[in-house]
Coordinates of N, CA and C in Angstrom, one line a residue:
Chain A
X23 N 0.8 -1.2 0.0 CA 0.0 0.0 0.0 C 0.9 1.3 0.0
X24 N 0.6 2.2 -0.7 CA 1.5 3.5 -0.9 C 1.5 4.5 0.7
X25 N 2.1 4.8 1.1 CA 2.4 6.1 1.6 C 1.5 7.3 1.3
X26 N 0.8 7.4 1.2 CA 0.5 9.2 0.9 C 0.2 10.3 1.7
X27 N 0.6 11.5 2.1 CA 0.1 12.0 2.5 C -0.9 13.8 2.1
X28 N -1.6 14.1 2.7 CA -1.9 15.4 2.9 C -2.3 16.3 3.4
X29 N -2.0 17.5 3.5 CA -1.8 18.6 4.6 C -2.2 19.8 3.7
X30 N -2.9 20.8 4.1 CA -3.8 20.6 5.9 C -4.9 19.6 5.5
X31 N -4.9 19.0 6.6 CA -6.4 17.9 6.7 C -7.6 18.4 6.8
X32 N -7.7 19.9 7.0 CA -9.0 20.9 7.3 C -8.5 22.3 7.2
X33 N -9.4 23.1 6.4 CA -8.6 24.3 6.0 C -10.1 24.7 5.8
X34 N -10.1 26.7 7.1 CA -11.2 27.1 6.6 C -10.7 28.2 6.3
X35 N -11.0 29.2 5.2 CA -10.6 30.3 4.7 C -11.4 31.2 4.0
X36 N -11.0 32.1 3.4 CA -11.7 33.4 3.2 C -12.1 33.5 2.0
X37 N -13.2 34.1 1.2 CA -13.4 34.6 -0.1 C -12.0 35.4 -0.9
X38 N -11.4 34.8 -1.8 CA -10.7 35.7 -2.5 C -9.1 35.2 -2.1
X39 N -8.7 34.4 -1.3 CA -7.3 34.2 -0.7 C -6.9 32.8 -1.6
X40 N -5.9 33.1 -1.8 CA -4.9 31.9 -2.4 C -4.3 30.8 -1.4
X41 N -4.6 29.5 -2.4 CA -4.3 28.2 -1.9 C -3.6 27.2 -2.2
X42 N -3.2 26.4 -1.4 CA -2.2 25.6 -2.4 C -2.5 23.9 -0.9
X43 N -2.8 23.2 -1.8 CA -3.1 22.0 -1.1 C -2.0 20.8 -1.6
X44 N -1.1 20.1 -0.7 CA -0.2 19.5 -0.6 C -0.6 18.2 -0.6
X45 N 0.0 17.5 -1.4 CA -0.2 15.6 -1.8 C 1.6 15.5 -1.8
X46 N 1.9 14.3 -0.9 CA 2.9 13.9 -1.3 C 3.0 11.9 -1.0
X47 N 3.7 11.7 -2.0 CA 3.2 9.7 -1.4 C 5.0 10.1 -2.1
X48 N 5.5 8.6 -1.0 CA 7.4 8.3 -1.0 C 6.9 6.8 -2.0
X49 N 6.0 6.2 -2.7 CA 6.0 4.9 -3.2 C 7.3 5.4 -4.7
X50 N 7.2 6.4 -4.8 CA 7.9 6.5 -6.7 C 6.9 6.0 -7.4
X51 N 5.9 6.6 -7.4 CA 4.6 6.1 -8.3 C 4.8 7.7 -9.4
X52 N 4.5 6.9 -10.1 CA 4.9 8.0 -11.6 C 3.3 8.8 -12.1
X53 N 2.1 8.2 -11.4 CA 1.4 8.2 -11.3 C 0.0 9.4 -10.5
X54 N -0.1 10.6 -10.4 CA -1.3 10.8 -9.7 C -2.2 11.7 -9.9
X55 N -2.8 11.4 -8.8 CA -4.6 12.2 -9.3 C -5.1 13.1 -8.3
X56 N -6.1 14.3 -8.6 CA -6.5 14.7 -7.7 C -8.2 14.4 -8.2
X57 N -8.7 14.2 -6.8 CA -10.1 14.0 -7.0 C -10.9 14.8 -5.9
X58 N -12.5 15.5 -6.3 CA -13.2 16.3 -5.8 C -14.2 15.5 -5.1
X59 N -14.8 15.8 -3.8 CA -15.8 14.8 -3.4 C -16.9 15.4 -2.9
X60 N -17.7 15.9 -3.4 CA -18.8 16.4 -2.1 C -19.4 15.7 -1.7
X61 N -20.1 15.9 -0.4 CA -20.9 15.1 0.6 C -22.1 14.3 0.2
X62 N -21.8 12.7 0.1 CA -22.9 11.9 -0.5 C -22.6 11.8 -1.6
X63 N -21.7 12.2 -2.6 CA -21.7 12.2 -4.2 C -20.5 11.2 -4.5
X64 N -20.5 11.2 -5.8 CA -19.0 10.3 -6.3 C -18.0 11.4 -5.8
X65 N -16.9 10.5 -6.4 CA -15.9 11.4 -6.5 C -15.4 11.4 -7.6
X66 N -14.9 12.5 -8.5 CA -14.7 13.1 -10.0 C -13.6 14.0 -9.8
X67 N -12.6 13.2 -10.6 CA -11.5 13.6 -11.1 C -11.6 14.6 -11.7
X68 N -10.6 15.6 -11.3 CA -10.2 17.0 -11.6 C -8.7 17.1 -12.2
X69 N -7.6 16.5 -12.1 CA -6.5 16.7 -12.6 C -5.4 15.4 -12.6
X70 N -5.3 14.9 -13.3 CA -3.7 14.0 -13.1 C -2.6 14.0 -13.8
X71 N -1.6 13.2 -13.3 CA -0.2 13.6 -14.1 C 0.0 12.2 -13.8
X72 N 0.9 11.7 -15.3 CA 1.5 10.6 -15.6 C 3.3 10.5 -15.1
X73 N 3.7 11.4 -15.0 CA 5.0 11.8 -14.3 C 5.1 13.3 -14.4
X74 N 7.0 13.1 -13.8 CA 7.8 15.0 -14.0 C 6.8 15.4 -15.1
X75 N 6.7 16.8 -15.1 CA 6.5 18.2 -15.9 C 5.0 17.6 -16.9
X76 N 4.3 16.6 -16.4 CA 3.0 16.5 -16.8 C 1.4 16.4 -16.3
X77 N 1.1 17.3 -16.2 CA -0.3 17.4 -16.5 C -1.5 17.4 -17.0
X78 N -2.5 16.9 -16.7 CA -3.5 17.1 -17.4 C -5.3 17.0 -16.6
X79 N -6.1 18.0 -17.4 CA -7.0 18.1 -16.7 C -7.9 16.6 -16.4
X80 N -8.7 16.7 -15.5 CA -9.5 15.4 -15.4 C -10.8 15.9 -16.0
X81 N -12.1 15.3 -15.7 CA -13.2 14.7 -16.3 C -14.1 16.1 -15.7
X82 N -13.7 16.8 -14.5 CA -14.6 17.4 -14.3 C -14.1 18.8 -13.8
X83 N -14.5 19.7 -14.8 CA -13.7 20.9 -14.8 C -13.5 22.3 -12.9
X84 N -13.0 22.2 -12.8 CA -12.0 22.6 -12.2 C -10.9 24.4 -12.1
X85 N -11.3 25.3 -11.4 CA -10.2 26.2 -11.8 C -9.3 26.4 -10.7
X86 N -8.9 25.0 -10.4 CA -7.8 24.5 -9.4 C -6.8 24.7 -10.7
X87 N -5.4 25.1 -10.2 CA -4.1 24.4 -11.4 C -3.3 23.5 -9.9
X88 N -2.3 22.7 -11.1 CA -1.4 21.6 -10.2 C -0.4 22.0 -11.1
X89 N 1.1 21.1 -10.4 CA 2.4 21.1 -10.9 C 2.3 20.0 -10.4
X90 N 3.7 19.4 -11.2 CA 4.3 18.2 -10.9 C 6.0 17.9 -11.1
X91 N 6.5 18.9 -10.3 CA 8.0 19.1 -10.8 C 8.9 18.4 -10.0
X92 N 8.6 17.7 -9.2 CA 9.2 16.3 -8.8 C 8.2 15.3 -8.6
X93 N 8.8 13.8 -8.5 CA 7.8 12.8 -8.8 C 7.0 12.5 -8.0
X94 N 7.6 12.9 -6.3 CA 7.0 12.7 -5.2 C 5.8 13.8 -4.4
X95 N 5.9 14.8 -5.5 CA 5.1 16.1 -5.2 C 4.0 16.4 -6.2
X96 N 2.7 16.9 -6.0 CA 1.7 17.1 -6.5 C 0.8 18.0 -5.8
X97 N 1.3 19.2 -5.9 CA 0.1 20.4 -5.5 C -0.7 20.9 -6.2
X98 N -1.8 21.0 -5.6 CA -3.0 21.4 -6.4 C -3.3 23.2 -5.6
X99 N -3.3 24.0 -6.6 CA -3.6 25.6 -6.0 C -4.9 26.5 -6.7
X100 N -5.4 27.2 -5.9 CA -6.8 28.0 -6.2 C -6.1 29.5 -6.3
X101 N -6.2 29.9 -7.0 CA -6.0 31.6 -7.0 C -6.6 32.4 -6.3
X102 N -7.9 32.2 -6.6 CA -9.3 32.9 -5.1 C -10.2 31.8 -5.1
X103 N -10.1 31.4 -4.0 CA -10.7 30.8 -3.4 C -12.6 31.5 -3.5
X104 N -13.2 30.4 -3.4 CA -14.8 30.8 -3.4 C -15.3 29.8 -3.1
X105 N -16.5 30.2 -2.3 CA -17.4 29.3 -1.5 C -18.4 27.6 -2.3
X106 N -17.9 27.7 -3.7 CA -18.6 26.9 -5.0 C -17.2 26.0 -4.6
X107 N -16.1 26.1 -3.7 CA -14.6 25.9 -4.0 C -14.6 24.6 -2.9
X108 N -15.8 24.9 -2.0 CA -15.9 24.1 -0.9 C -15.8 22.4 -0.6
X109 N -15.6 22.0 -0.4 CA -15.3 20.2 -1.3 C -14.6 19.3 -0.2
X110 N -14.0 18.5 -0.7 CA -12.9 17.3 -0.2 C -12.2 17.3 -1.0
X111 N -11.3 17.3 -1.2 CA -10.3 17.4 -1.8 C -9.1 16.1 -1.9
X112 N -9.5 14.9 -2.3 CA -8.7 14.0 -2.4 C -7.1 13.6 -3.9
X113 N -6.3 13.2 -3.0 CA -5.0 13.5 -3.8 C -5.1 11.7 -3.9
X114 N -4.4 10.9 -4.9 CA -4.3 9.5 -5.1 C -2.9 9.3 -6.1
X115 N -2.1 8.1 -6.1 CA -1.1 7.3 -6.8 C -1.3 6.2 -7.2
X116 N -0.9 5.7 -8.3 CA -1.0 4.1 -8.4 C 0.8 4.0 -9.3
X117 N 1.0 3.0 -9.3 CA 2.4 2.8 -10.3 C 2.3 2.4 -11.5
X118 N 2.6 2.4 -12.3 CA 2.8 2.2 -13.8 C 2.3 0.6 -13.9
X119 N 1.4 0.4 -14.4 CA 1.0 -1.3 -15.0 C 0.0 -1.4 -13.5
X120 N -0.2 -1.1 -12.9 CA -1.1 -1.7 -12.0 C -2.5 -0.7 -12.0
X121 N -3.2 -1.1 -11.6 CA -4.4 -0.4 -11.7 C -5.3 0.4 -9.9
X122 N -4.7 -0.4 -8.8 CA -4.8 0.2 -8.1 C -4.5 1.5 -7.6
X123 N -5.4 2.5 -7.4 CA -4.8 3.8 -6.8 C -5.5 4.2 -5.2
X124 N -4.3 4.3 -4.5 CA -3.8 4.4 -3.2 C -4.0 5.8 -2.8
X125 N -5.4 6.3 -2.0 CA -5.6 7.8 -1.4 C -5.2 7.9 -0.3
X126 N -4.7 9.5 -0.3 CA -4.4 10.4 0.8 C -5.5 10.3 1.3
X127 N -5.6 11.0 2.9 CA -6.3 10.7 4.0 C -7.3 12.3 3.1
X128 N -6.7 13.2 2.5 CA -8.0 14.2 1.8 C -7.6 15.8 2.8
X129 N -8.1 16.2 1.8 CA -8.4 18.1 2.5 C -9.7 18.5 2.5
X130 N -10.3 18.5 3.8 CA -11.8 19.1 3.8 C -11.3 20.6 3.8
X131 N -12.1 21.7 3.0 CA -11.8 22.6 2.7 C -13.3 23.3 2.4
X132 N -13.7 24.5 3.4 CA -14.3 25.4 3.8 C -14.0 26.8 3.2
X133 N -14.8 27.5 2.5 CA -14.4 28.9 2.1 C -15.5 29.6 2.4
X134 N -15.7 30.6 3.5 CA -16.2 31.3 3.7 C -16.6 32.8 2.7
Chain B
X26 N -23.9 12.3 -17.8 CA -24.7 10.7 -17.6 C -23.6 9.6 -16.7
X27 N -24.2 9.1 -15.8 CA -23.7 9.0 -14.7 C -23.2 7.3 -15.5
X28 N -22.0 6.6 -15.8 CA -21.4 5.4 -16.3 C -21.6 4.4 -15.4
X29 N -21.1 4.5 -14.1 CA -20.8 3.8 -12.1 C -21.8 4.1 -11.9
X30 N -23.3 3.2 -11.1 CA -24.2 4.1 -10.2 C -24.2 2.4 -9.3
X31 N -24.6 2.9 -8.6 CA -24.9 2.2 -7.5 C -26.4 2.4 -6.7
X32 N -27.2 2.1 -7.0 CA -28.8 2.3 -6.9 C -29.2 2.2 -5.2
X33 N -28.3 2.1 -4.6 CA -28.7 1.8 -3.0 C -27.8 2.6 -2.6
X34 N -28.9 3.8 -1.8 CA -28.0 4.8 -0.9 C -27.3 4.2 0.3
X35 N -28.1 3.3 1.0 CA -27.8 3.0 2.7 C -28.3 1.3 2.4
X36 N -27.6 0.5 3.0 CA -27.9 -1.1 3.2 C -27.7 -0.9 4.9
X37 N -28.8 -2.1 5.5 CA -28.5 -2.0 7.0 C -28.1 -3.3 6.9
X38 N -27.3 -3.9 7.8 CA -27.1 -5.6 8.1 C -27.0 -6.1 9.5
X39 N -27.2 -7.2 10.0 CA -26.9 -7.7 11.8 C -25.3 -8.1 11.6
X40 N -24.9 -7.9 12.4 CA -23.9 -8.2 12.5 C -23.9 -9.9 12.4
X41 N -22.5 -10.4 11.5 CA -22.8 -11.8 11.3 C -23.1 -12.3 10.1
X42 N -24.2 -11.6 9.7 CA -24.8 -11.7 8.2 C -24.1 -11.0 7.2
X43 N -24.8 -11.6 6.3 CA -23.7 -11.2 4.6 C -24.7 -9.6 4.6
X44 N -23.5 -9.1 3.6 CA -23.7 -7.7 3.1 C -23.4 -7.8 1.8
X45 N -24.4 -7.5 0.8 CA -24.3 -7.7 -1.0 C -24.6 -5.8 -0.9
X46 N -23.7 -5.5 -1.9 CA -23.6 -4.0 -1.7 C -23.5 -4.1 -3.7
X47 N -24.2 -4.0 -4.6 CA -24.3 -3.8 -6.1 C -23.9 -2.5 -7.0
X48 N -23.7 -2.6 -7.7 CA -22.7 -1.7 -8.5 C -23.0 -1.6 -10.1
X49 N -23.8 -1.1 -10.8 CA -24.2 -1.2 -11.7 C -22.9 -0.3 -12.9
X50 N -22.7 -0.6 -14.5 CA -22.0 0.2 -15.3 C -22.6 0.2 -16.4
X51 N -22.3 1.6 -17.5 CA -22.9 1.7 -18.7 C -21.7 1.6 -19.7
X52 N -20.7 1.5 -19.2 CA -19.7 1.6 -20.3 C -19.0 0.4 -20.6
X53 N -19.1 -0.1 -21.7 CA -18.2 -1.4 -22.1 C -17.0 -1.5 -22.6
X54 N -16.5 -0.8 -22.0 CA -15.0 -0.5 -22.2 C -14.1 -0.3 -21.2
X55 N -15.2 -0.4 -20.2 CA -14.4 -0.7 -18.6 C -14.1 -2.0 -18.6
X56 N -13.0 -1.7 -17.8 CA -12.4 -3.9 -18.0 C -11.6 -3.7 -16.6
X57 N -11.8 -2.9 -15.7 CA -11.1 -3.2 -14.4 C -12.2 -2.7 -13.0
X58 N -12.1 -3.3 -12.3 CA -13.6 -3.1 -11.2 C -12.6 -2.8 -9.7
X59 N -13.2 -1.7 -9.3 CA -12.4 -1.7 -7.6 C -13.6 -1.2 -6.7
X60 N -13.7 -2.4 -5.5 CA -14.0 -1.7 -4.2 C -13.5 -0.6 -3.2
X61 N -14.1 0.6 -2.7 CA -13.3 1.3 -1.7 C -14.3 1.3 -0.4
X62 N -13.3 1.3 0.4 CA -14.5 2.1 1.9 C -14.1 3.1 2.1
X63 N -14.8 4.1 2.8 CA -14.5 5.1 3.2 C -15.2 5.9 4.4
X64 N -14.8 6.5 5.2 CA -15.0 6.8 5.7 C -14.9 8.6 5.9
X65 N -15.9 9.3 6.9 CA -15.6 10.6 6.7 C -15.0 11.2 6.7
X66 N -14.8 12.2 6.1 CA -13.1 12.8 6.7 C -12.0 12.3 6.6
X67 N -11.9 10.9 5.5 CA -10.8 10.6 5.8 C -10.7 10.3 3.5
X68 N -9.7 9.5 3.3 CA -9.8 8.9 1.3 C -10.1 7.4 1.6
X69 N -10.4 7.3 0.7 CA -11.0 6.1 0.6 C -9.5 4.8 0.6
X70 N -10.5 3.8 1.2 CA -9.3 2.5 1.3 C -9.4 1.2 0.4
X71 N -8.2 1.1 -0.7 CA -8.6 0.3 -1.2 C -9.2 -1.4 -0.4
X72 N -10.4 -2.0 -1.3 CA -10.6 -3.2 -0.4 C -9.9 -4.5 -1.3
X73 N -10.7 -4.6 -2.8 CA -10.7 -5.4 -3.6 C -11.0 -5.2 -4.8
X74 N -10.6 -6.0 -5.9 CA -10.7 -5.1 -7.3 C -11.1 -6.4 -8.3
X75 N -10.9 -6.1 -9.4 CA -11.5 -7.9 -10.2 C -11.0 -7.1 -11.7
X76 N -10.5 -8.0 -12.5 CA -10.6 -8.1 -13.8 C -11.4 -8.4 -14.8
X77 N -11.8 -8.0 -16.0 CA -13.0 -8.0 -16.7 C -12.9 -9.7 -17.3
X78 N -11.6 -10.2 -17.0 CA -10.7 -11.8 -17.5 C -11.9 -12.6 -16.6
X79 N -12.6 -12.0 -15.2 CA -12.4 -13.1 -14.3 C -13.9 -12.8 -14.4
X80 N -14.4 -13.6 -13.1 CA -16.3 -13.1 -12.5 C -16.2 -13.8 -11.5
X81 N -14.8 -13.5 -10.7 CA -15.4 -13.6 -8.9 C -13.3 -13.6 -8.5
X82 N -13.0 -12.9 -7.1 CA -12.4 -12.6 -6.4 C -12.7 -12.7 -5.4
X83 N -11.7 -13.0 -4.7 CA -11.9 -13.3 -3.2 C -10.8 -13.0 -2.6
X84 N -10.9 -12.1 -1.2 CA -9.9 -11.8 -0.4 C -10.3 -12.0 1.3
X85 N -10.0 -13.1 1.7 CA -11.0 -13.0 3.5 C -12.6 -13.0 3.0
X86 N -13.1 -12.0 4.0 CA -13.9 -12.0 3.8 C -15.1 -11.1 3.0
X87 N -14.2 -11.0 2.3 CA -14.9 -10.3 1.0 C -14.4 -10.8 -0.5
X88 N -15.9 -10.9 -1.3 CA -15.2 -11.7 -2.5 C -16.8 -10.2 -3.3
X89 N -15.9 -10.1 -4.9 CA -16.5 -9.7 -6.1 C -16.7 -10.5 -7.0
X90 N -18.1 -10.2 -7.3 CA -18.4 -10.6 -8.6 C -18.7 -9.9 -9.5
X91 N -18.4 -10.2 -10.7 CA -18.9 -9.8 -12.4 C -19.3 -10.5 -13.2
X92 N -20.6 -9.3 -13.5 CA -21.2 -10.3 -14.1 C -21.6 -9.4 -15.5
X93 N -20.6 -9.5 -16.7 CA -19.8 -9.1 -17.5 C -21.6 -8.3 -18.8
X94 N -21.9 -9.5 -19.2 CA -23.1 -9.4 -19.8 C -24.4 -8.5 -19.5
X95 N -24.4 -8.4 -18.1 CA -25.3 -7.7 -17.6 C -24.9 -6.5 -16.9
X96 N -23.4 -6.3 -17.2 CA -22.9 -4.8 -16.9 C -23.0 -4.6 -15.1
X97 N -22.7 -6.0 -14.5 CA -22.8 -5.9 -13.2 C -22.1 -6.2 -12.2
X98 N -21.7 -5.5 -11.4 CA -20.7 -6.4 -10.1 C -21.0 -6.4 -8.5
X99 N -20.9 -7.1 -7.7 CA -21.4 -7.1 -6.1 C -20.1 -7.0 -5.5
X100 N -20.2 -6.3 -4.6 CA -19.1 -7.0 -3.3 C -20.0 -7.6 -2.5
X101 N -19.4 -8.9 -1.8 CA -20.2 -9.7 -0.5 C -19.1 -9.7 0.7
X102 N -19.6 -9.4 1.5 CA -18.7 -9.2 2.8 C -19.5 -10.1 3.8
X103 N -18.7 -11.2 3.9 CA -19.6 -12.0 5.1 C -18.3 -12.7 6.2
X104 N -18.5 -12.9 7.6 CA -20.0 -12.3 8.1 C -19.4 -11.0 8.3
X105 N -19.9 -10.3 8.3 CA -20.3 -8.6 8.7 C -19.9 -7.8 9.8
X106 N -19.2 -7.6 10.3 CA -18.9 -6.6 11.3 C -19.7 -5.3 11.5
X107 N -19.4 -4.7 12.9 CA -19.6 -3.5 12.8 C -18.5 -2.6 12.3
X108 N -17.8 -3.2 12.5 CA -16.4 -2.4 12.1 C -16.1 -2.0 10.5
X109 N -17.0 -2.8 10.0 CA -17.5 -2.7 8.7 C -18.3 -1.4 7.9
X110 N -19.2 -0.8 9.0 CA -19.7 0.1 8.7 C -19.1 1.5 8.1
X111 N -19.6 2.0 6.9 CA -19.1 2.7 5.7 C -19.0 3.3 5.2
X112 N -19.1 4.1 3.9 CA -19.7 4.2 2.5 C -18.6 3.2 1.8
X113 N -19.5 2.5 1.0 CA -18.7 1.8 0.1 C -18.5 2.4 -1.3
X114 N -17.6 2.4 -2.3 CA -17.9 3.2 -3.6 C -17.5 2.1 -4.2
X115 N -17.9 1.4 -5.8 CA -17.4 0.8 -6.8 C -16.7 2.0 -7.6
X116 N -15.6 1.5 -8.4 CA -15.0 2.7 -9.3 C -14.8 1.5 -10.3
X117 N -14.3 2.1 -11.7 CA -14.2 1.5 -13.1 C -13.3 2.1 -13.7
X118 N -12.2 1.3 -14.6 CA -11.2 1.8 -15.3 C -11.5 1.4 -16.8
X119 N -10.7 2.2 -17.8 CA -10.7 1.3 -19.1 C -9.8 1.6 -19.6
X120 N -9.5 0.9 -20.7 CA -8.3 0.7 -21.5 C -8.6 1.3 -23.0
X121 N -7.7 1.8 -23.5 CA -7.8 2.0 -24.7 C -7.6 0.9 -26.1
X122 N -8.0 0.9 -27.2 CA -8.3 0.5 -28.1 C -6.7 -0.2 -28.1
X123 N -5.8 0.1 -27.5 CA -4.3 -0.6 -27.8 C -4.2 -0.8 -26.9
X124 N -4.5 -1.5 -25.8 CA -5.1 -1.9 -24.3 C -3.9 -1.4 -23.4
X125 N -3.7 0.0 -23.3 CA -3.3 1.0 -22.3 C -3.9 1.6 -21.7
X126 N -4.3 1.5 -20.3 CA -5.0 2.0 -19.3 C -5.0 3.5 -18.9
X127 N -6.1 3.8 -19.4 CA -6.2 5.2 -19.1 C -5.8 5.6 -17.7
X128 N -5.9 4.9 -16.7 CA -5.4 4.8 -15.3 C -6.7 6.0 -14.7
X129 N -7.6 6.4 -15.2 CA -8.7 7.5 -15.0 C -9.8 6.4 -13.8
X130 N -10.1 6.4 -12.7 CA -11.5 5.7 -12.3 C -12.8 6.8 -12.2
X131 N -13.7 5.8 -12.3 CA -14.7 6.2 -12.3 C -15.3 5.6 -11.2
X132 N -16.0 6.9 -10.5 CA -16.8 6.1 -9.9 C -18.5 6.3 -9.0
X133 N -18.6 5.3 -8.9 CA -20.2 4.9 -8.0 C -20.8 6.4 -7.1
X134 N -21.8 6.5 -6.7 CA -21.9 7.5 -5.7 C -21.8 6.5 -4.1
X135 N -21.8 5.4 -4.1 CA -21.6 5.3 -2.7 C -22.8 4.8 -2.2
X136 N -22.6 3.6 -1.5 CA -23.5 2.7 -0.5 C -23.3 3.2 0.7
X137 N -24.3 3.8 2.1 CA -23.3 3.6 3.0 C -23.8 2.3 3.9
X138 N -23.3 1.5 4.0 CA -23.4 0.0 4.9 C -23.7 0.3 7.1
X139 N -24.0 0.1 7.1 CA -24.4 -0.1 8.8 C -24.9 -1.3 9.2
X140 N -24.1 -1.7 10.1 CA -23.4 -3.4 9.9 C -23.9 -2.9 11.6
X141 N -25.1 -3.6 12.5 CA -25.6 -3.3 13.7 C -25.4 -4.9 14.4
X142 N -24.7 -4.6 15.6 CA -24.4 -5.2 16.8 C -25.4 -6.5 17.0

């Protein structure tokens, strides 16, 4: 099972303030995702990267951006934050040829 | 249009007894099946997963089935804990026409299970 983590585990903040939500997993998965969850709903992919210096959007649009400039780091950041912004915020890895993907514990995230 | 649905918001069970928690798909191009639990506040854990090759898996006490034709799969968790108690999600992967895995899941809105004493 992968390593992952993420920080902050709960973040409440303000209309209009900049964010940056941290995923990190030590497996060397070349692999990861960020996924959106609201309360009771699926959860729908918003961004993943197949490794270094690649991204790409996911399935459900998003005006979150990510980087991926080392293999072991994957932040996801909001420019202004807004209350539509409010969610779960789940980060995930899996490794190359396997199909399992392995979630961070998530960022509940509140925008007042 | 929702591909993963899962038709049962809440299943209750006694503790002891089986739990069939169903997972319905629209897309035939999914060829990889995974169970998660989860709990609030926290990401989901993987449980068990199945290949579109197979139509049943087993790990302890929980085994999947597919049932390929009718675009369907169960998890069965027997017997049942409380410790069990959940939301469960099915997710779905697929492969592309040169069978490279989009590595993308999809998934279910979630059962939540309550597995009582």
């Amino acid at each position: 099972e992968a390593d992952i983590y993420q920080t902050p585990r709960y973040l409440v903040i303000g209309t209009g303030k900049k964010i940056t939500l941290e995923c990190s997993q030590t497996m060397g998965h070349d692999k990861m995702y960020w996924y959106q969850q609201d309360p009771g709903m699926e959860l729908h992919l918003i961004h993943y990267s197949y490794g270094v210096n690649s991204t790409e959007k996911g399935d459900l649009s998003s005006e979150s951006t990510v980087s991926r400039i080392r293999t072991e780091h994957f932040p996801l950041t909001l420019e202004s934050a807004r209350p539509s912004h409010t969610s779960q915020y789940l980060c995930a890895s899996r490794e190359t040829g396997q199909e399992t993907q392995y979630f961070g514990p998530g960022t509940r995230l509140l925008v007042l | 249009d929702q591909q993963v649905k899962q038709n049962s918001p809440s299943l209750s069970v006694q503790e002891g007894r089986i739990s069939i928690l169903n997972c319905d798909y629209t897309n035939s191009m999914f060829d990889y099946f995974l169970w998660y639990k989860k709990y609030p506040a926290e990401g989901p854990t993987f449980l068990i997963s199945i290949s579109s090759i197979k139509d049943k898996n087993e790990d302890g006490r929980f085994t999947v089935f597919l049932n390929k034709s009718a675009k369907h799969l169960s998890l069965h968790i027997v017997p049942s804990q409380p410790g069990d108690s959940a939301v469960y999600f099915c997710a779905a992967s697929a492969k592309d026409a040169g069978g490279t895995s989009y590595g993308k899941l999809t998934f279910g809105q979630g059962t939540i299970l309550t597995v009582h004493p």
